[in-house]
PDB file of C-alpha atoms in Angstrom:
ATOM      1  CA  MET E   1     -12.686 -11.158   9.701  1.00 38.00           C
ATOM      2  CA  ASN E   2      -9.434 -12.605  11.093  1.00 38.00           C
ATOM      3  CA  ALA E   3      -7.443  -9.586   9.862  1.00 42.00           C
ATOM      4  CA  ILE E   4      -9.853  -7.261  11.641  1.00 39.00           C
ATOM      5  CA  ARG E   5      -9.599  -9.275  14.863  1.00 37.00           C
ATOM      6  CA  ALA E   6      -5.805  -9.353  14.606  1.00 41.00           C
ATOM      7  CA  ALA E   7      -5.656  -5.605  14.018  1.00 42.00           C
ATOM      8  CA  SER E   8      -8.006  -4.959  16.923  1.00 36.00           C
ATOM      9  CA  PHE E   9      -5.960  -7.251  19.170  1.00 36.00           C
ATOM     10  CA  ALA E  10      -2.718  -5.517  18.126  1.00 40.00           C
ATOM     11  CA  TYR E  11      -4.266  -2.139  18.924  1.00 37.00           C
ATOM     12  CA  GLN E  12      -5.469  -3.361  22.337  1.00 38.00           C
ATOM     13  CA  VAL E  13      -2.043  -4.783  23.200  1.00 36.00           C
ATOM     14  CA  ALA E  14      -0.336  -1.575  22.062  1.00 42.00           C
ATOM     15  CA  ALA E  15      -2.754   0.571  24.041  1.00 39.00           C
ATOM     16  CA  LEU E  16      -2.157  -1.491  27.172  1.00 36.00           C
ATOM     17  CA  SER E  17       1.603  -1.291  26.746  1.00 39.00           C
ATOM     18  CA  GLY E  18       1.465   2.490  26.415  1.00 42.00           C
ATOM     19  CA  CYS E  19       2.221   2.819  22.723  1.00 45.00           C
ATOM     20  CA  LEU E  20      -0.122   2.890  19.792  1.00 46.00           C
ATOM     21  CA  ALA E  21       0.858   0.630  16.950  1.00 47.00           C
ATOM     22  CA  PRO E  22      -0.631   1.313  13.535  1.00 46.00           C
ATOM     23  CA  THR E  23      -3.405  -1.028  12.502  1.00 46.00           C
ATOM     24  CA  LEU E  24      -4.560  -2.365   9.177  1.00 46.00           C
ATOM     25  CA  ALA E  25      -6.278   0.563   7.487  1.00 45.00           C
ATOM     26  CA  ASP E  26      -9.256  -1.284   6.095  1.00 45.00           C
ATOM     27  CA  ALA E  27     -10.358  -4.450   4.359  1.00 48.00           C
ATOM     28  CA  ALA E  28      -8.604  -3.330   1.175  1.00 46.00           C
ATOM     29  CA  PRO E  29      -7.053  -5.800  -1.253  1.00 55.00           C
ATOM     30  CA  SER E  30      -3.974  -7.208   0.401  1.00 85.00           C
ATOM     31  CA  PHE E  31      -0.346  -7.149  -0.610  1.00 92.00           C
ATOM     32  CA  GLU E  32       1.441 -10.495  -0.660  1.00 94.00           C
ATOM     33  CA  PRO E  33       3.876 -11.140   2.223  1.00 95.00           C
ATOM     34  CA  GLU E  34       6.710 -11.106  -0.334  1.00 96.00           C
ATOM     35  CA  ALA E  35       5.810  -7.565  -1.431  1.00 96.00           C
ATOM     36  CA  ILE E  36       5.464  -6.380   2.178  1.00 97.00           C
ATOM     37  CA  CYS E  37       8.853  -7.794   3.206  1.00 97.00           C
ATOM     38  CA  ARG E  38      10.592  -6.523   0.065  1.00 97.00           C
ATOM     39  CA  THR E  39       9.166  -3.052   0.616  1.00 97.00           C
ATOM     40  CA  ALA E  40       9.939  -2.995   4.345  1.00 97.00           C
ATOM     41  CA  ILE E  41      13.572  -4.035   3.840  1.00 97.00           C
ATOM     42  CA  ALA E  42      13.926  -1.515   1.013  1.00 96.00           C
ATOM     43  CA  SER E  43      12.496   1.240   3.213  1.00 96.00           C
ATOM     44  CA  VAL E  44      14.720   0.409   6.191  1.00 94.00           C
ATOM     45  CA  MET E  45      17.817   0.242   3.970  1.00 94.00           C
ATOM     46  CA  GLY E  46      16.936   3.271   1.842  1.00 93.00           C
ATOM     47  CA  ARG E  47      16.630   1.258  -1.372  1.00 93.00           C
ATOM     48  CA  ASP E  48      14.170   0.848  -4.237  1.00 94.00           C
ATOM     49  CA  PRO E  49      11.768  -2.058  -3.498  1.00 95.00           C
ATOM     50  CA  LYS E  50      12.293  -3.371  -7.025  1.00 94.00           C
ATOM     51  CA  LEU E  51      15.962  -4.048  -6.170  1.00 94.00           C
ATOM     52  CA  VAL E  52      15.038  -6.390  -3.288  1.00 96.00           C
ATOM     53  CA  GLN E  53      14.248  -9.950  -4.346  1.00 96.00           C
ATOM     54  CA  VAL E  54      12.867 -12.936  -2.469  1.00 97.00           C
ATOM     55  CA  THR E  55      15.393 -15.744  -2.893  1.00 96.00           C
ATOM     56  CA  ARG E  56      13.807 -18.449  -0.747  1.00 96.00           C
ATOM     57  CA  VAL E  57      10.830 -19.121   1.511  1.00 97.00           C
ATOM     58  CA  ALA E  58      10.978 -21.463   4.527  1.00 96.00           C
ATOM     59  CA  GLY E  59       7.624 -21.613   6.296  1.00 95.00           C
ATOM     60  CA  ASP E  60       6.744 -18.052   7.290  1.00 95.00           C
ATOM     61  CA  ILE E  61      10.325 -16.788   6.867  1.00 97.00           C
ATOM     62  CA  LEU E  62      11.281 -15.079   3.636  1.00 98.00           C
ATOM     63  CA  PHE E  63      14.917 -14.792   2.583  1.00 98.00           C
ATOM     64  CA  LEU E  64      15.690 -11.656   0.591  1.00 98.00           C
ATOM     65  CA  SER E  65      18.661 -10.049  -1.066  1.00 97.00           C
ATOM     66  CA  TYR E  66      19.626  -7.024  -3.079  1.00 94.00           C
ATOM     67  CA  VAL E  67      22.722  -6.052  -4.989  1.00 95.00           C
ATOM     68  CA  ARG E  68      24.097  -2.615  -4.187  1.00 92.00           C
ATOM     69  CA  PRO E  69      24.538  -0.984  -7.607  1.00 88.00           C
ATOM     70  CA  ILE E  70      27.694   1.008  -6.827  1.00 92.00           C
ATOM     71  CA  ASP E  71      29.846  -2.028  -5.981  1.00 96.00           C
ATOM     72  CA  ASN E  72      27.719  -5.133  -6.698  1.00 95.00           C
ATOM     73  CA  PHE E  73      27.885  -6.162  -3.031  1.00 96.00           C
ATOM     74  CA  VAL E  74      25.084  -8.594  -2.176  1.00 96.00           C
ATOM     75  CA  TRP E  75      23.098  -7.906   1.014  1.00 97.00           C
ATOM     76  CA  ASP E  76      20.985 -10.716   2.488  1.00 97.00           C
ATOM     77  CA  TYR E  77      18.094 -10.516   4.956  1.00 98.00           C
ATOM     78  CA  ARG E  78      15.361 -12.583   6.575  1.00 97.00           C
ATOM     79  CA  CYS E  79      11.845 -11.324   7.140  1.00 98.00           C
ATOM     80  CA  LYS E  80       8.593 -12.478   8.711  1.00 97.00           C
ATOM     81  CA  ILE E  81       5.250 -10.802   9.242  1.00 96.00           C
ATOM     82  CA  GLU E  82       3.535 -10.842  12.629  1.00 95.00           C
ATOM     83  CA  GLY E  83       0.155  -9.142  12.332  1.00 94.00           C
ATOM     84  CA  ASN E  84       0.941  -5.677  10.974  1.00 95.00           C
ATOM     85  CA  ARG E  85       4.568  -5.809  12.132  1.00 96.00           C
ATOM     86  CA  VAL E  86       7.534  -6.728   9.960  1.00 97.00           C
ATOM     87  CA  VAL E  87      10.319  -8.464  11.885  1.00 97.00           C
ATOM     88  CA  TRP E  88      13.628  -8.697  10.058  1.00 97.00           C
ATOM     89  CA  ALA E  89      17.210  -9.829  10.443  1.00 97.00           C
ATOM     90  CA  SER E  90      20.439  -9.503   8.521  1.00 95.00           C
ATOM     91  CA  GLU E  91      21.647 -12.808   7.145  1.00 90.00           C
ATOM     92  CA  PRO E  92      23.511 -13.920   9.141  1.00 90.00           C
ATOM     93  CA  GLY E  93      22.354 -11.935  12.117  1.00 93.00           C
ATOM     94  CA  ARG E  94      19.835 -11.644  14.894  1.00 96.00           C
ATOM     95  CA  TRP E  95      16.132 -10.950  14.571  1.00 97.00           C
ATOM     96  CA  ARG E  96      15.231  -7.316  15.297  1.00 95.00           C
ATOM     97  CA  ASP E  97      12.648  -8.280  17.926  1.00 93.00           C
ATOM     98  CA  ASP E  98      14.279  -7.056  21.122  1.00 92.00           C
ATOM     99  CA  PRO E  99      12.239  -4.425  22.979  1.00 89.00           C
ATOM    100  CA  LYS E 100      15.049  -1.913  22.368  1.00 88.00           C
ATOM    101  CA  ASP E 101      15.072  -2.502  18.593  1.00 90.00           C
ATOM    102  CA  HIS E 102      13.081  -0.133  16.444  1.00 90.00           C
ATOM    103  CA  LYS E 103       9.851  -1.602  15.145  1.00 94.00           C
ATOM    104  CA  VAL E 104       8.650  -1.749  11.559  1.00 96.00           C
ATOM    105  CA  PHE E 105       4.924  -1.791  10.784  1.00 96.00           C
ATOM    106  CA  PHE E 106       2.890  -1.690   7.593  1.00 97.00           C
ATOM    107  CA  GLU E 107      -0.520  -0.401   6.557  1.00 96.00           C
ATOM    108  CA  ILE E 108      -2.441  -1.026   3.379  1.00 94.00           C
ATOM    109  CA  VAL E 109      -4.082   2.237   2.348  1.00 93.00           C
ATOM    110  CA  GLY E 110      -5.530   4.001  -0.679  1.00 91.00           C
ATOM    111  CA  GLY E 111      -8.104   1.329  -1.405  1.00 90.00           C
ATOM    112  CA  GLY E 112      -5.403  -1.329  -1.489  1.00 90.00           C
ATOM    113  CA  GLU E 113      -3.190   0.530  -3.965  1.00 92.00           C
ATOM    114  CA  GLN E 114      -0.628   1.826  -1.454  1.00 95.00           C
ATOM    115  CA  LEU E 115       1.594   0.272   1.168  1.00 96.00           C
ATOM    116  CA  ARG E 116       2.812   2.454   4.033  1.00 97.00           C
ATOM    117  CA  ILE E 117       5.930   1.364   5.934  1.00 97.00           C
ATOM    118  CA  ILE E 118       6.226   2.850   9.414  1.00 96.00           C
ATOM    119  CA  GLU E 119       9.490   2.717  11.351  1.00 94.00           C
ATOM    120  CA  ASP E 120       9.081   3.415  15.054  1.00 91.00           C
ATOM    121  CA  GLN E 121      12.472   4.323  16.513  1.00 81.00           C
ATOM    122  CA  GLY E 122      10.980   4.365  20.010  1.00 74.00           C
ATOM    123  CA  ASP E 123      11.509   8.095  20.466  1.00 77.00           C
ATOM    124  CA  GLY E 124       7.930   9.077  19.638  1.00 73.00           C
ATOM    125  CA  SER E 125       8.674  10.223  16.092  1.00 79.00           C
ATOM    126  CA  PRO E 126       7.949   7.385  13.668  1.00 87.00           C
ATOM    127  CA  THR E 127       8.974   7.740  10.038  1.00 91.00           C
ATOM    128  CA  LYS E 128       6.471   6.818   7.363  1.00 93.00           C
ATOM    129  CA  GLU E 129       7.098   6.020   3.731  1.00 95.00           C
ATOM    130  CA  LEU E 130       4.277   5.491   1.244  1.00 96.00           C
ATOM    131  CA  PHE E 131       4.697   3.205  -1.768  1.00 96.00           C
ATOM    132  CA  GLU E 132       2.340   2.897  -4.710  1.00 95.00           C
ATOM    133  CA  ARG E 133       1.601  -0.637  -5.867  1.00 93.00           C
ATOM    134  CA  ASN E 134       3.415   0.007  -9.165  1.00 91.00           C
ATOM    135  CA  GLN E 135       6.584   1.059  -7.247  1.00 90.00           C
ATOM    136  CA  ILE E 136       6.738  -2.378  -5.640  1.00 91.00           C
ATOM    137  CA  GLN E 137       5.893  -4.816  -8.403  1.00 79.00           C
TER     138      GLN E 137
END
């Protein structure tokens, strides 16, 4: 019930602010926050979600990293989930939560077997990437 209220509230806020944010698709089985953050970072960075690993959790903040295969460079990020929005930051770096930053949302679809990552660049043409559960875990 809380997820439905949160999704409804997010939709109402988005509608009032003039933009429609995606909402949770249904009461499907949920993905863990770790899987959502790993997949969102992978999508934003153009990587395979299986490459991104959670290295530490501090409260509601997840610390993630991945090793770029071509040169073994380690990339580190922070991530937190606010409703159906994924807020992230490079480590070290600032949170991508400024109104001018592009926004990253997620939806659980396909009866809980798929996770859709939506990147809203603010220009009215969001990009969407769909991941099957087995692509993430």
